[in-house]
Amino acid sequence: MWNKLKIPAIGSVIVVLAISTACGKDNASPRSVTPSQSPTGMTGPGNSVPKSMSQAGKEIIALANNDAVLPMKQIGNVNYVSAQDLIRTLKFQSEWEDSEGKLILGDNDANFELIMNSNKAMKDGADIQLSQPVVKEGGTAYLPVSDLADLFQDDMSYEVRKGDVIVHASPVAIIEHEDDPAGANDNSPELNFGDDPTDPFKGNGAGANPAGMPIQTQHDLQVWSPNDQNDVMPVLKNIDINALINKGENYMGVKYKFGTGPYPQTGRFDCSTFTQYIFGKYNIKLPRVARQQGTKGNLVSRKSLRKGDLMFFYVPGRFKSNKTVGHVGIYIGNMKMLHASPEPKNGVQISNIDKAYWKKTFLKAKRIAY
């Protein structure tokens, strides 16, 4: 299924890639998550291009064209790159699961799972067989350079040059934060969102045709679905969207946690577990991560949004693609979105999407219920 891309250690091979995980947020710089017993470099994202991280006698530096240089390291005659360096450069979040020897990483939900000393990995809920194992040395995880393409082919542009991995900076100007003044004067009308005037659930009352599935009231209703899409049901159903939104708003203030498990067990959400959980209350089973959720339902124009539509965004970053889903939220009407995010309030919150940040990072909207 996955074609391996062989990358020589010396020479110049350019590969266009992209890494994301599935949940962006209000702030393009994800919040650091600090698990216990984390090996060095396996927790939290970076805040900028690293300037002085010592690695095998070298430092990550920025070239004149603002590219980042990640030094390679040979382990057992195989070229590796530090996971710490990659996480910081891409401003990823990460979490180390010590009991399973597993590193998970992504924007705001866990798109990648890497198992130490194993050739097995997971991306977007699908298993990947690596050509070389991920290894841990000196408390740091290392990724085989030969497998960077298979793992991160959607999120970054890089090349291998004279013993280094060169990660190219994005040529597109980015808005880092929701209230970044850089986008304050951008009023491009083609980027504006709009409500569908025929939305049967517009307003605050019940919709015109709320005869969908009954509301599930059991607190411990099993709505969690792991990274296995085989049991995901068809999702376009007729439900009471206003009731669903009211249900979601009941969780306002529940804290965000990157890569969290089922809410009944953890009491936390990331962006995609929140949407999965709320829609699961109405017997609509969504996949685990935002990228997978973005493959479901019917595509909707940004000019014709209805309450209950899922909205997907990329998470902007200096070294990231602007084409990959990194965040998901629920549109609730009147230019407002209900979502789980680490910032600005750290948790389930409502954001005004009538801002340049959201307009420019918007990728698509999908209707999974009506």
Short mmCIF file of C-alpha atoms in Angstrom, two decimals, residues 45-365:
data_model
loop_
_atom_site.label_atom_id
_atom_site.label_comp_id
_atom_site.label_asym_id
_atom_site.label_seq_id
_atom_site.Cartn_x
_atom_site.Cartn_y
_atom_site.Cartn_z
CA PRO A 45 6.17 20.96 20.63
CA GLY A 46 8.74 23.61 19.96
CA ASN A 47 7.99 27.29 19.87
CA SER A 48 10.21 28.22 16.94
CA VAL A 49 13.07 26.92 14.86
CA PRO A 50 15.47 25.45 17.42
CA LYS A 51 18.70 27.40 17.63
CA SER A 52 20.89 25.55 20.10
CA MET A 53 19.79 21.97 20.57
CA SER A 54 22.91 19.88 20.80
CA GLN A 55 22.66 16.69 18.80
CA ALA A 56 25.61 14.45 17.99
CA GLY A 57 27.99 17.38 18.24
CA LYS A 58 25.88 19.59 15.96
CA GLU A 59 23.19 22.17 16.41
CA ILE A 60 19.97 22.76 14.53
CA ILE A 61 20.47 25.97 12.61
CA ALA A 62 18.50 28.11 10.20
CA LEU A 63 19.91 28.68 6.72
CA ALA A 64 19.90 32.07 5.05
CA ASN A 65 16.64 31.15 3.33
CA ASN A 66 15.14 30.26 6.73
CA ASP A 67 15.24 26.51 6.16
CA ALA A 68 15.93 24.36 9.22
CA VAL A 69 18.84 21.94 9.37
CA LEU A 70 18.30 18.72 11.32
CA PRO A 71 21.53 16.74 11.76
CA MET A 72 21.42 13.03 11.00
CA LYS A 73 22.95 10.39 13.21
CA GLN A 74 24.14 6.93 12.23
CA ILE A 75 22.92 4.12 14.45
CA GLY A 76 23.93 0.65 13.32
CA ASN A 77 24.90 1.97 9.86
CA VAL A 78 21.40 3.44 9.39
CA ASN A 79 20.74 7.18 9.10
CA TYR A 80 18.36 8.54 11.73
CA VAL A 81 17.02 11.93 12.75
CA SER A 82 16.04 12.93 16.27
CA ALA A 83 12.29 12.88 16.94
CA GLN A 84 12.90 15.79 19.31
CA ASP A 85 14.34 17.88 16.50
CA LEU A 86 11.45 17.09 14.18
CA ILE A 87 8.79 17.73 16.82
CA ARG A 88 10.26 21.11 17.73
CA THR A 89 10.76 22.19 14.15
CA LEU A 90 7.19 21.31 13.17
CA LYS A 91 5.69 22.57 16.43
CA PHE A 92 4.05 19.24 17.04
CA GLN A 93 2.64 18.05 20.31
CA SER A 94 3.73 14.67 21.59
CA GLU A 95 3.05 12.22 24.37
CA TRP A 96 5.15 9.32 25.59
CA GLU A 97 3.27 6.20 26.67
CA ASP A 98 5.86 4.51 28.82
CA SER A 99 3.95 1.28 29.45
CA GLU A 100 3.76 0.58 25.72
CA GLY A 101 7.05 2.14 24.66
CA LYS A 102 5.09 4.31 22.25
CA LEU A 103 5.48 7.90 21.08
CA ILE A 104 2.40 9.68 19.71
CA LEU A 105 2.59 13.01 17.94
CA GLY A 106 0.64 15.47 15.85
CA ASP A 107 -0.91 18.94 15.88
CA ASN A 108 -3.85 18.66 18.26
CA ASP A 109 -4.71 15.00 18.01
CA ALA A 110 -2.66 11.85 17.60
CA ASN A 111 -2.05 11.23 13.91
CA PHE A 112 1.16 9.30 14.38
CA GLU A 113 2.07 6.43 16.68
CA LEU A 114 5.66 5.20 16.78
CA ILE A 115 6.68 2.10 18.71
CA MET A 116 10.24 1.93 19.95
CA ASN A 117 12.44 -0.83 18.50
CA SER A 118 9.71 -1.78 16.06
CA ASN A 119 9.14 -1.49 12.31
CA LYS A 120 5.44 -0.93 12.94
CA ALA A 121 3.91 2.54 13.00
CA MET A 122 0.50 4.09 12.57
CA LYS A 123 -0.53 7.11 10.50
CA ASP A 124 -4.10 8.41 10.24
CA GLY A 125 -5.38 5.19 11.79
CA ALA A 126 -3.64 2.95 9.25
CA ASP A 127 -0.70 0.63 9.94
CA ILE A 128 2.60 1.32 8.19
CA GLN A 129 5.51 -1.10 7.90
CA LEU A 130 8.77 0.84 8.17
CA SER A 131 11.95 -0.24 6.43
CA GLN A 132 13.91 0.34 9.64
CA PRO A 133 12.79 0.37 13.29
CA VAL A 134 12.27 3.49 15.35
CA VAL A 135 14.92 3.37 18.08
CA LYS A 136 15.62 5.01 21.40
CA GLU A 137 19.16 5.93 22.34
CA GLY A 138 20.26 8.01 25.30
CA GLY A 139 16.66 8.71 26.23
CA THR A 140 15.83 10.14 22.79
CA ALA A 141 13.72 8.59 20.03
CA TYR A 142 15.18 8.47 16.53
CA LEU A 143 13.31 8.10 13.24
CA PRO A 144 14.85 6.39 10.19
CA VAL A 145 15.49 8.96 7.47
CA SER A 146 14.50 6.42 4.81
CA ASP A 147 10.95 6.35 6.23
CA LEU A 148 10.33 10.08 6.64
CA ALA A 149 8.52 10.16 3.29
CA ASP A 150 6.14 7.35 4.17
CA LEU A 151 5.36 8.88 7.53
CA PHE A 152 5.20 12.57 6.69
CA GLN A 153 4.40 12.81 3.02
CA ASP A 154 1.58 15.30 3.51
CA ASP A 155 3.05 17.94 5.78
CA MET A 156 6.56 19.14 5.06
CA SER A 157 9.05 19.69 2.26
CA TYR A 158 12.58 18.48 2.90
CA GLU A 159 15.75 17.19 1.30
CA VAL A 160 18.76 15.21 2.47
CA ARG A 161 22.03 17.04 1.94
CA LYS A 162 25.51 16.16 3.16
CA GLY A 163 24.50 14.41 6.35
CA ASP A 164 21.62 16.71 7.25
CA VAL A 165 17.86 16.79 6.74
CA ILE A 166 16.94 20.23 5.40
CA VAL A 167 13.33 21.18 6.17
CA HIS A 168 12.16 23.95 3.88
CA ALA A 169 10.28 26.93 5.22
CA SER A 170 6.82 27.61 3.82
CA PRO A 171 6.80 30.28 1.09
CA VAL A 172 3.34 31.37 2.23
CA ALA A 173 2.97 34.10 4.86
CA ILE A 174 1.20 32.66 7.89
CA ILE A 175 -1.06 34.02 10.60
CA GLU A 176 0.15 32.41 13.79
CA HIS A 177 -2.75 33.24 16.12
CA GLU A 178 -6.48 33.83 16.05
CA ASP A 179 -6.04 37.52 16.86
CA ASP A 180 -2.78 38.01 14.96
CA PRO A 181 -2.73 41.66 13.77
CA ALA A 182 -1.10 40.47 10.53
CA GLY A 183 -4.53 39.44 9.29
CA ALA A 184 -6.60 42.22 10.78
CA ASN A 185 -6.86 44.20 7.54
CA ASP A 186 -7.48 41.23 5.27
CA ASN A 187 -11.12 41.45 4.25
CA SER A 188 -11.02 39.26 1.15
CA PRO A 189 -14.72 38.60 0.44
CA GLU A 190 -14.05 35.24 -1.18
CA LEU A 191 -12.84 33.93 2.17
CA ASN A 192 -15.94 34.95 4.10
CA PHE A 193 -18.14 32.28 5.65
CA GLY A 194 -21.90 32.29 5.19
CA ASP A 195 -24.96 30.60 6.71
CA ASP A 196 -27.33 28.53 4.59
CA PRO A 197 -30.64 30.46 4.77
CA THR A 198 -32.54 27.19 4.32
CA ASP A 199 -30.97 25.54 7.38
CA PRO A 200 -33.92 23.84 9.13
CA PHE A 201 -32.17 24.25 12.49
CA LYS A 202 -31.39 27.96 12.29
CA GLY A 203 -32.27 29.83 15.45
CA ASN A 204 -32.29 28.29 18.91
CA GLY A 205 -35.30 26.00 18.75
CA ALA A 206 -35.68 22.45 17.51
CA GLY A 207 -35.29 21.87 13.80
CA ALA A 208 -38.11 21.49 11.34
CA ASN A 209 -37.51 17.78 11.11
CA PRO A 210 -35.90 16.52 14.33
CA ALA A 211 -37.19 12.97 13.97
CA GLY A 212 -33.79 11.38 14.16
CA MET A 213 -32.18 9.04 16.63
CA PRO A 214 -33.27 9.51 20.27
CA ILE A 215 -30.91 11.32 22.58
CA GLN A 216 -28.66 8.98 24.51
CA THR A 217 -28.56 9.94 28.17
CA GLN A 218 -26.34 7.28 29.72
CA HIS A 219 -23.22 8.98 31.02
CA ASP A 220 -21.06 6.01 30.13
CA LEU A 221 -22.47 5.45 26.65
CA GLN A 222 -19.80 3.76 24.58
CA VAL A 223 -19.04 6.21 21.79
CA TRP A 224 -15.28 5.83 21.67
CA SER A 225 -13.78 4.30 18.53
CA PRO A 226 -10.05 3.56 18.36
CA ASN A 227 -7.96 3.86 15.21
CA ASP A 228 -9.93 1.16 13.42
CA GLN A 229 -12.26 2.30 10.69
CA ASN A 230 -13.80 -1.10 10.01
CA ASP A 231 -16.70 -0.55 12.40
CA VAL A 232 -17.41 3.07 11.48
CA MET A 233 -21.05 3.33 10.41
CA PRO A 234 -22.44 5.43 7.57
CA VAL A 235 -22.68 8.89 9.05
CA LEU A 236 -25.29 10.93 7.15
CA LYS A 237 -28.29 10.74 9.48
CA ASN A 238 -31.33 12.79 10.40
CA ILE A 239 -30.97 14.03 13.99
CA ASP A 240 -31.92 17.06 16.09
CA ILE A 241 -28.88 19.27 15.45
CA ASN A 242 -29.88 21.87 18.04
CA ALA A 243 -30.09 19.16 20.69
CA LEU A 244 -26.64 17.92 19.62
CA ILE A 245 -25.21 21.43 19.95
CA ASN A 246 -26.82 21.87 23.36
CA LYS A 247 -25.31 18.55 24.39
CA GLY A 248 -21.88 19.69 23.23
CA GLU A 249 -22.17 22.99 25.08
CA ASN A 250 -22.73 21.05 28.29
CA TYR A 251 -19.03 20.15 28.11
CA MET A 252 -17.82 23.75 27.92
CA GLY A 253 -14.70 24.11 30.02
CA VAL A 254 -13.72 20.42 29.97
CA LYS A 255 -9.93 20.53 29.67
CA TYR A 256 -7.98 19.67 26.55
CA LYS A 257 -5.36 16.91 26.50
CA PHE A 258 -3.38 15.90 23.43
CA GLY A 259 -3.86 12.28 22.39
CA THR A 260 -6.33 11.63 25.19
CA GLY A 261 -8.25 8.40 25.61
CA PRO A 262 -12.03 7.93 26.00
CA TYR A 263 -13.68 10.82 27.84
CA PRO A 264 -15.46 8.60 30.44
CA GLN A 265 -12.01 7.34 31.47
CA THR A 266 -9.90 10.50 31.15
CA GLY A 267 -12.30 13.42 31.60
CA ARG A 268 -10.43 15.20 28.79
CA PHE A 269 -10.87 15.88 25.07
CA ASP A 270 -8.71 16.73 22.11
CA CYS A 271 -10.38 18.23 19.05
CA SER A 272 -11.34 14.99 17.33
CA THR A 273 -12.30 12.99 20.41
CA PHE A 274 -14.72 15.81 21.24
CA THR A 275 -16.50 15.65 17.88
CA GLN A 276 -16.40 11.86 17.98
CA TYR A 277 -17.92 11.78 21.45
CA ILE A 278 -20.70 14.32 20.83
CA PHE A 279 -21.84 12.79 17.55
CA GLY A 280 -21.51 9.35 19.12
CA LYS A 281 -24.21 10.38 21.57
CA TYR A 282 -26.54 10.35 18.56
CA ASN A 283 -25.31 7.02 17.21
CA ILE A 284 -23.12 8.64 14.57
CA LYS A 285 -19.76 6.91 14.75
CA LEU A 286 -16.82 8.99 13.62
CA PRO A 287 -13.19 7.87 13.25
CA ARG A 288 -10.65 8.78 15.91
CA VAL A 289 -8.69 11.62 14.28
CA ALA A 290 -9.66 14.74 12.37
CA ARG A 291 -8.06 13.66 9.11
CA GLN A 292 -10.18 10.53 9.06
CA GLN A 293 -13.30 12.44 10.05
CA GLY A 294 -12.68 14.74 7.09
CA THR A 295 -13.26 11.84 4.70
CA LYS A 296 -16.85 11.34 5.89
CA GLY A 297 -20.08 13.04 4.90
CA ASN A 298 -20.88 15.50 2.11
CA LEU A 299 -18.72 18.44 1.12
CA VAL A 300 -20.22 21.84 1.92
CA SER A 301 -19.33 25.32 0.64
CA ARG A 302 -17.98 27.81 3.17
CA LYS A 303 -20.78 30.08 1.94
CA SER A 304 -23.57 27.62 2.83
CA LEU A 305 -22.83 26.38 6.33
CA ARG A 306 -25.47 24.73 8.48
CA LYS A 307 -25.46 24.11 12.19
CA GLY A 308 -23.82 20.78 12.95
CA ASP A 309 -21.43 20.86 9.98
CA LEU A 310 -17.88 19.78 10.78
CA MET A 311 -15.27 22.41 9.91
CA PHE A 312 -11.69 21.41 9.13
CA PHE A 313 -8.61 23.62 9.26
CA TYR A 314 -4.88 23.32 8.83
CA VAL A 315 -2.60 24.43 11.64
CA PRO A 316 -0.21 27.08 10.29
CA GLY A 317 3.49 26.72 10.89
CA ARG A 318 6.74 27.91 9.41
CA PHE A 319 7.70 24.47 8.13
CA LYS A 320 4.27 22.94 7.53
CA SER A 321 2.03 22.35 4.57
CA ASN A 322 -1.16 24.39 4.36
CA LYS A 323 -3.11 21.51 2.81
CA THR A 324 -3.38 19.01 5.64
CA VAL A 325 -6.19 18.81 8.20
CA GLY A 326 -4.97 19.69 11.67
CA HIS A 327 -8.12 20.74 13.52
CA VAL A 328 -11.87 20.06 13.57
CA GLY A 329 -14.82 21.82 15.19
CA ILE A 330 -18.63 21.89 15.07
CA TYR A 331 -20.32 24.84 13.39
CA ILE A 332 -23.13 26.15 15.62
CA GLY A 333 -24.40 29.04 13.50
CA ASN A 334 -23.88 32.82 13.47
CA MET A 335 -20.16 32.52 12.68
CA LYS A 336 -19.46 30.48 15.83
CA MET A 337 -17.69 27.15 16.24
CA LEU A 338 -17.75 24.75 19.21
CA HIS A 339 -14.48 22.88 19.57
CA ALA A 340 -11.86 21.48 21.94
CA SER A 341 -8.56 23.35 21.81
CA PRO A 342 -5.62 24.04 24.12
CA GLU A 343 -5.84 27.79 23.56
CA PRO A 344 -6.91 30.43 24.29
CA LYS A 345 -9.02 28.88 27.05
CA ASN A 346 -7.63 25.33 27.19
CA GLY A 347 -10.66 23.15 26.72
CA VAL A 348 -14.06 22.98 25.07
CA GLN A 349 -14.92 26.51 23.95
CA ILE A 350 -16.76 28.61 21.37
CA SER A 351 -14.75 30.67 18.88
CA ASN A 352 -15.75 33.38 16.44
CA ILE A 353 -14.68 32.14 12.99
CA ASP A 354 -15.28 35.51 11.33
CA LYS A 355 -11.57 36.27 11.66
CA ALA A 356 -8.69 36.16 9.20
CA TYR A 357 -7.02 33.28 11.05
CA TRP A 358 -9.97 30.92 10.60
CA LYS A 359 -10.80 32.15 7.10
CA LYS A 360 -7.28 31.53 5.83
CA THR A 361 -6.69 28.20 7.55
CA PHE A 362 -10.07 26.75 6.55
CA LEU A 363 -9.81 23.67 4.32
CA LYS A 364 -13.33 22.26 4.04
CA ALA A 365 -16.66 21.64 5.72
#
